[in-house]
Tab-separated table of C-alpha atoms and ligand atoms in Angstrom:
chain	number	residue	atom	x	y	z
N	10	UNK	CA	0.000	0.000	0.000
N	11	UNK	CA	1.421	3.432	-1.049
N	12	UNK	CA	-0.589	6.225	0.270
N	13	UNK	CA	0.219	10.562	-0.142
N	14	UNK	CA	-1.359	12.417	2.587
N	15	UNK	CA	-2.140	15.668	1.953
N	16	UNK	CA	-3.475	18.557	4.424
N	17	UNK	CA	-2.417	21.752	6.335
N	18	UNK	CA	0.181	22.264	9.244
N	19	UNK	CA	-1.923	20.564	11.875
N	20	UNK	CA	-4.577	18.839	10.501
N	21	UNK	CA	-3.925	15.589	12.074
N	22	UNK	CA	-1.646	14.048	9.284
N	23	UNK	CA	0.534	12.563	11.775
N	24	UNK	CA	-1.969	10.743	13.887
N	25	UNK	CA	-3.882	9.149	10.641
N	26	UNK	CA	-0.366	7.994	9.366
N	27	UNK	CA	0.433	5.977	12.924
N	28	UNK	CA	-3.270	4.507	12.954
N	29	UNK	CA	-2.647	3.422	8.967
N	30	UNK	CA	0.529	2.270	9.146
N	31	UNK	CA	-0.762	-0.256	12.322
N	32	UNK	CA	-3.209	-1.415	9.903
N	33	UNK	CA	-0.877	-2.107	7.032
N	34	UNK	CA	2.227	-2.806	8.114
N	35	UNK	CA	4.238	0.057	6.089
N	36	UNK	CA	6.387	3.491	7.134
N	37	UNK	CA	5.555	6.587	7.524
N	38	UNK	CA	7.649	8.921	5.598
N	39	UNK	CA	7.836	12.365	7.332
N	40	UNK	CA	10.182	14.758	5.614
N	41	UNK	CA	8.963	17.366	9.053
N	42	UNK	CA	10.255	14.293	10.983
N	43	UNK	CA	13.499	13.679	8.880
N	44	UNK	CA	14.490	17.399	8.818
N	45	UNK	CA	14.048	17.244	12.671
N	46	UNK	CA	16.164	14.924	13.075
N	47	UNK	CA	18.731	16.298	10.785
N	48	UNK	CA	18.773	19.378	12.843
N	49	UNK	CA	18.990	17.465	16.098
N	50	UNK	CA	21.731	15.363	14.912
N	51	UNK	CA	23.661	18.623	13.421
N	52	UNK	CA	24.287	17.304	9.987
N	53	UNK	CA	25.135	19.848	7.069
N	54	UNK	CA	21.437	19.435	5.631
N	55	UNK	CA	19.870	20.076	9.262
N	56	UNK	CA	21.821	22.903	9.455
N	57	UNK	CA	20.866	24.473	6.222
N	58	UNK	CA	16.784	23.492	6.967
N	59	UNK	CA	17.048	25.030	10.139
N	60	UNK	CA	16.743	28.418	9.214
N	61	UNK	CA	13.593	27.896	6.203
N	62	UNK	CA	11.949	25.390	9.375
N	63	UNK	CA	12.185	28.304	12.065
N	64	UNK	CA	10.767	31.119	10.048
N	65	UNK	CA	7.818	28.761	8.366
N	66	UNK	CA	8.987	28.644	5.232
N	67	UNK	CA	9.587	25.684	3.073
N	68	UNK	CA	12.844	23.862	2.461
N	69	UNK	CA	14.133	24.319	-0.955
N	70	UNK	CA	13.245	21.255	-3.301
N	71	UNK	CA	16.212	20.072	-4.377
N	72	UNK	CA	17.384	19.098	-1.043
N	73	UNK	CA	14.306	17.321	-0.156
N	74	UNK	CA	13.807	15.196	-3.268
N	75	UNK	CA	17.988	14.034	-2.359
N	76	UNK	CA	16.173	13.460	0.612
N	77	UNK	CA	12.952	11.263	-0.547
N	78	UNK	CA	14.972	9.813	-3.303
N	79	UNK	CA	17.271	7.877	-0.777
N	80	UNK	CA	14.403	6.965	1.555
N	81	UNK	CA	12.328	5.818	-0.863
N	82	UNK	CA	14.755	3.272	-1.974
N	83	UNK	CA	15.305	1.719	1.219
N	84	UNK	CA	14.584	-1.917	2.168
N	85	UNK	CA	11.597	-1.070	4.662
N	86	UNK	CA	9.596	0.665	1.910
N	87	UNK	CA	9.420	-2.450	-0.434
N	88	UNK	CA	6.183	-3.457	1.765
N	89	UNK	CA	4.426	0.635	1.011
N	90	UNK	CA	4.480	3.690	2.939
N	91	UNK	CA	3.204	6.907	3.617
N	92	UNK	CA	3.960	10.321	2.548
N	93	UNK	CA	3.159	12.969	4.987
N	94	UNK	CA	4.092	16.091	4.275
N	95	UNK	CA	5.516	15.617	1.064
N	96	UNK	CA	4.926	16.470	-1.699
N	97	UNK	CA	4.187	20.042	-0.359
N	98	UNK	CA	4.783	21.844	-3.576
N	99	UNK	CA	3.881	21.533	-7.384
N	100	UNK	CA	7.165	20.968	-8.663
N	101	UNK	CA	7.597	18.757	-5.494
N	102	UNK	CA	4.757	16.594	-7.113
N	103	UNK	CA	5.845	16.496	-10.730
N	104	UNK	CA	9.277	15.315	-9.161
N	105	UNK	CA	7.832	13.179	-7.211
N	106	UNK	CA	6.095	11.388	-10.500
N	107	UNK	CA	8.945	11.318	-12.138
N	108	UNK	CA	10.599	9.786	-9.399
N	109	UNK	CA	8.075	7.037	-8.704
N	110	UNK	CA	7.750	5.891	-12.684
N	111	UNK	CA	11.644	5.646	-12.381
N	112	UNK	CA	11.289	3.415	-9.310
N	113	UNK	CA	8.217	1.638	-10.991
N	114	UNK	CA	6.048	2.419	-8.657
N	115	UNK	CA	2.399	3.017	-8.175
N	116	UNK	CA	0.567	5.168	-5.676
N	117	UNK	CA	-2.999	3.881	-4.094
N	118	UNK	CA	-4.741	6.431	-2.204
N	119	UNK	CA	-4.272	10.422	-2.121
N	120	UNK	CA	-6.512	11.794	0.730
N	121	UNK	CA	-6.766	15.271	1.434
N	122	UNK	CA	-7.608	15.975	5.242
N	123	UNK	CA	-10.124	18.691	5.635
N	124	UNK	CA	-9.794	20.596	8.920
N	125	UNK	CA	-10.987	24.410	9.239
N	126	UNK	CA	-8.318	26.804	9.458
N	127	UNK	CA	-9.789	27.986	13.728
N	128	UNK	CA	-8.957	24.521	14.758
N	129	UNK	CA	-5.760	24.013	12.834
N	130	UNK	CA	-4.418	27.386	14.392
N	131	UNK	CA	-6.291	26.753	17.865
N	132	UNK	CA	-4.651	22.846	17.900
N	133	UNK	CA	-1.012	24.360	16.946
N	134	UNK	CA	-0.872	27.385	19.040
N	135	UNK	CA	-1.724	24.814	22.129
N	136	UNK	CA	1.464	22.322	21.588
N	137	UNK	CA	4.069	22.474	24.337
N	138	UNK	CA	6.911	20.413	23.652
N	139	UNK	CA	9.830	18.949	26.576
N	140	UNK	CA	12.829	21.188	26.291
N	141	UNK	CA	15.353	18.104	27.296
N	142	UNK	CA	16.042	17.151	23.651
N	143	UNK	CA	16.625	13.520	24.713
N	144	UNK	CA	12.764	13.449	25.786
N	145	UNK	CA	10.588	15.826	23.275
N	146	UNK	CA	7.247	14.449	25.036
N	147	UNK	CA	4.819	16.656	23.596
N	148	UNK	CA	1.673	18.216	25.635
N	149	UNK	CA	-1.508	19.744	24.702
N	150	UNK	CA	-2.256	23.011	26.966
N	151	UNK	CA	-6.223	21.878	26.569
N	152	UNK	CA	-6.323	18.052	25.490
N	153	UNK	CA	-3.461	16.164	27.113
N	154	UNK	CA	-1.667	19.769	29.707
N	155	UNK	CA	1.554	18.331	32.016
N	156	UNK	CA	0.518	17.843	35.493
N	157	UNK	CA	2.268	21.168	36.689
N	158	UNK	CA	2.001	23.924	34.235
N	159	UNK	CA	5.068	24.148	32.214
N	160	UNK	CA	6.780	20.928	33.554
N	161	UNK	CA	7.485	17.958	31.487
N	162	UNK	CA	5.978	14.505	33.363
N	163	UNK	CA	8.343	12.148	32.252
N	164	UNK	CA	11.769	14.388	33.012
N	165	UNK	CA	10.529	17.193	34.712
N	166	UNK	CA	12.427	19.841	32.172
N	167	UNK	CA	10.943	22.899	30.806
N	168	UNK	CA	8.180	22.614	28.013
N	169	UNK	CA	8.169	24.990	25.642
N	170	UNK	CA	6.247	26.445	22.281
N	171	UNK	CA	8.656	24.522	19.534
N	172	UNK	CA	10.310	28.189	17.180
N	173	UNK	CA	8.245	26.689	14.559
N	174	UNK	CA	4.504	27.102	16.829
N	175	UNK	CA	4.871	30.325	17.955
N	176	UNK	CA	1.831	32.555	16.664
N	177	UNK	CA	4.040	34.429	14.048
N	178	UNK	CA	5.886	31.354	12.727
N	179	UNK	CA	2.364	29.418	12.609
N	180	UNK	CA	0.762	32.438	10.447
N	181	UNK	CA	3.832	32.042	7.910
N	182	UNK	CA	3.289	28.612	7.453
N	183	UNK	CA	-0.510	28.410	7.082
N	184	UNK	CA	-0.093	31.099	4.202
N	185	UNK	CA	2.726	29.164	2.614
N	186	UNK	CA	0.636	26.110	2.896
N	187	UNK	CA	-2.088	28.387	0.875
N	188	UNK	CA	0.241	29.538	-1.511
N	189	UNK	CA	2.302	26.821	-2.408
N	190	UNK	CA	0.905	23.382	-1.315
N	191	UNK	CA	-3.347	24.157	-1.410
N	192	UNK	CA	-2.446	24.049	-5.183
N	193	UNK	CA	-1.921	20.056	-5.107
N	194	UNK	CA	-5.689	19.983	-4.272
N	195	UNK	CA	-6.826	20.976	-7.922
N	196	UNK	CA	-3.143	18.979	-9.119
N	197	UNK	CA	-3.920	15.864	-7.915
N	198	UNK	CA	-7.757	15.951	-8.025
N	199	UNK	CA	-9.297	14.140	-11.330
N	200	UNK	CA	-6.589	11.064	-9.843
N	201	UNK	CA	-8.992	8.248	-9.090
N	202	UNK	CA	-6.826	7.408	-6.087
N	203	UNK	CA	-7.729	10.791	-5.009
N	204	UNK	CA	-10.465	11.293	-1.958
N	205	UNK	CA	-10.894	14.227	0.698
N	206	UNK	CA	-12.499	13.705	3.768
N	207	UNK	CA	-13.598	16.034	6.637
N	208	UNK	CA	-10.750	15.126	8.960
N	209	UNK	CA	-11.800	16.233	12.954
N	210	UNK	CA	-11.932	13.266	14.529
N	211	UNK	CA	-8.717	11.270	13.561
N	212	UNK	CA	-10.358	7.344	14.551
N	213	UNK	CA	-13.267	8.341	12.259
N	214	UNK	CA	-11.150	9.831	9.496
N	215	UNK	CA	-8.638	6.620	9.404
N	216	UNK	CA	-11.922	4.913	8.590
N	217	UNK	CA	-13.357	6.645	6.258
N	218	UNK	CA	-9.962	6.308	4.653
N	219	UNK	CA	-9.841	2.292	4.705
N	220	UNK	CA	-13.024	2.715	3.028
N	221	UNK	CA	-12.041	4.558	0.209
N	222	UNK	CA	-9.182	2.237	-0.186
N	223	UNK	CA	-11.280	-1.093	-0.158
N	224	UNK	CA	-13.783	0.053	-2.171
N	225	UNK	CA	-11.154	1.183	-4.673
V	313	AMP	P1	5.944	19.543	9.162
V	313	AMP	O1	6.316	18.823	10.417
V	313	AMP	O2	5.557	18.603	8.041
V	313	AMP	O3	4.930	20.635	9.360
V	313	AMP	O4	7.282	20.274	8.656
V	313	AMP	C1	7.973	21.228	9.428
V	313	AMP	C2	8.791	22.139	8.530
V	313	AMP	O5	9.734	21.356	7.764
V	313	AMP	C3	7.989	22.884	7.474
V	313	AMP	O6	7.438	24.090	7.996
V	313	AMP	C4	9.046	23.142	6.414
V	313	AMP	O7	9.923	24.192	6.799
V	313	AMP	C5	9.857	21.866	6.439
V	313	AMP	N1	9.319	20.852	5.493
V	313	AMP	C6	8.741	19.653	5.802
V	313	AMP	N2	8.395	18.974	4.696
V	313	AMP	C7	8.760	19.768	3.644
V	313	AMP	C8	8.651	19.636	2.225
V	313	AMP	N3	8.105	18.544	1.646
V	313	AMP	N4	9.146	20.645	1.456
V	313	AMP	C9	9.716	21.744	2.008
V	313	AMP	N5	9.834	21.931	3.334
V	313	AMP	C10	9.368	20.956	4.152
């Protein structure tokens, strides 16, 4: 199963892709997650998405298609995967195509997540994340707060707004989103593999989703 989730910062993409890749047994390929993880680990490519990631801006393409093109190719994706939060751009997409035919692949389900934009700012603006960088539990401040206000539970370190979640960094990347990755809606929408689905409740969402997929 090879799936392309598409949706705003915030719409839930992340909790979907766990519950779907339970049910199917592939990865889920975050290019938020790998850049992340570049920057925690200090590697030359962290260091040059660090910047783009801390404003809300979007990494330049070429370094995340080197990126995708050396995940995709590894042994744990033979069995499918996910793609969350990638393709984010148009010639991200067409790259992406290109990419895939190469690999002879196919892909079996693009879903759109539909959230409105109150929620997706009111669900960001509320994420407190463990300042220890060896812990990175993350809190909600109104679904899931730390016991004591600003406290991690698990180490007891600071928890903090991540640079990208503050309330300026959050309005830069819900208009890039609008400029350059709302535009995959129309791109990928006469696809047959293509579905969107109100996406509040994540359970209900992931099965609408399966749906689509078995019917298909
Ligand atoms: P995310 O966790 O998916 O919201 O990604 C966090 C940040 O990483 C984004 O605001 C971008 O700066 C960067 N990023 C993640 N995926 C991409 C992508 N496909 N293209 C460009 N930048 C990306």
């Amino acid at each position: 199963m090879r799936l392309i989730l598409l949706g705003a910062p915030g719409a839930g993409k992340g909790t979907v892709a766990e519950l779907l890749i339970e049910k199917y047994g592939i990865v889920q390929l975050s290019t938020g997650d790998m850049l992340r993880s570049a920057v925690k680990a200090g590697t030359p490519l962290g260091a040059e998405a660090q910047g783009y990631m801390n404003r809300g801006e979007l990494v330049p393409d070429s370094v995340i298609m080197g990126l995708m093109e050396q995940r995709l190719q590894s042994p744990d994706c033979e069995s499918g995967f996910i793609l969350d939060g990638f393709p984010r751009t148009i010639p991200q997409a067409e790259a992406l195509k290109a990419m895939l035919s190469r690999l002879g692949l196919s892909i079996d389900g693009i879903i759109n997540l539909e959230v409105p934009r109150g929620v997706i700012l009111r669900r960001l603006t509320s994420r407190r994340t463990c300042s220890n960088p060896d812990c990175q539990a993350i809190y909600n401040i109104y679904t899931k707060p730390s016991k004591k206000e600003g406290v991690c539970d698990k180490c007891g370190s600071a928890t903090i707004q991540r640079d990208d979640e503050t309330e300026e960094a959050i309005g830069k990347r819900l208009k890039t989103y609008e400029e350059k990755t709302a535009p995959l809606i129309d791109y990928y929408r006469s696809e047959k593999t293509y579905a969107s689905l109100p996406a509040l409740d994540g359970r209900e969402v992931y099965e609408n989703i399966v749906a689509f997929l078995e019917r298909r």
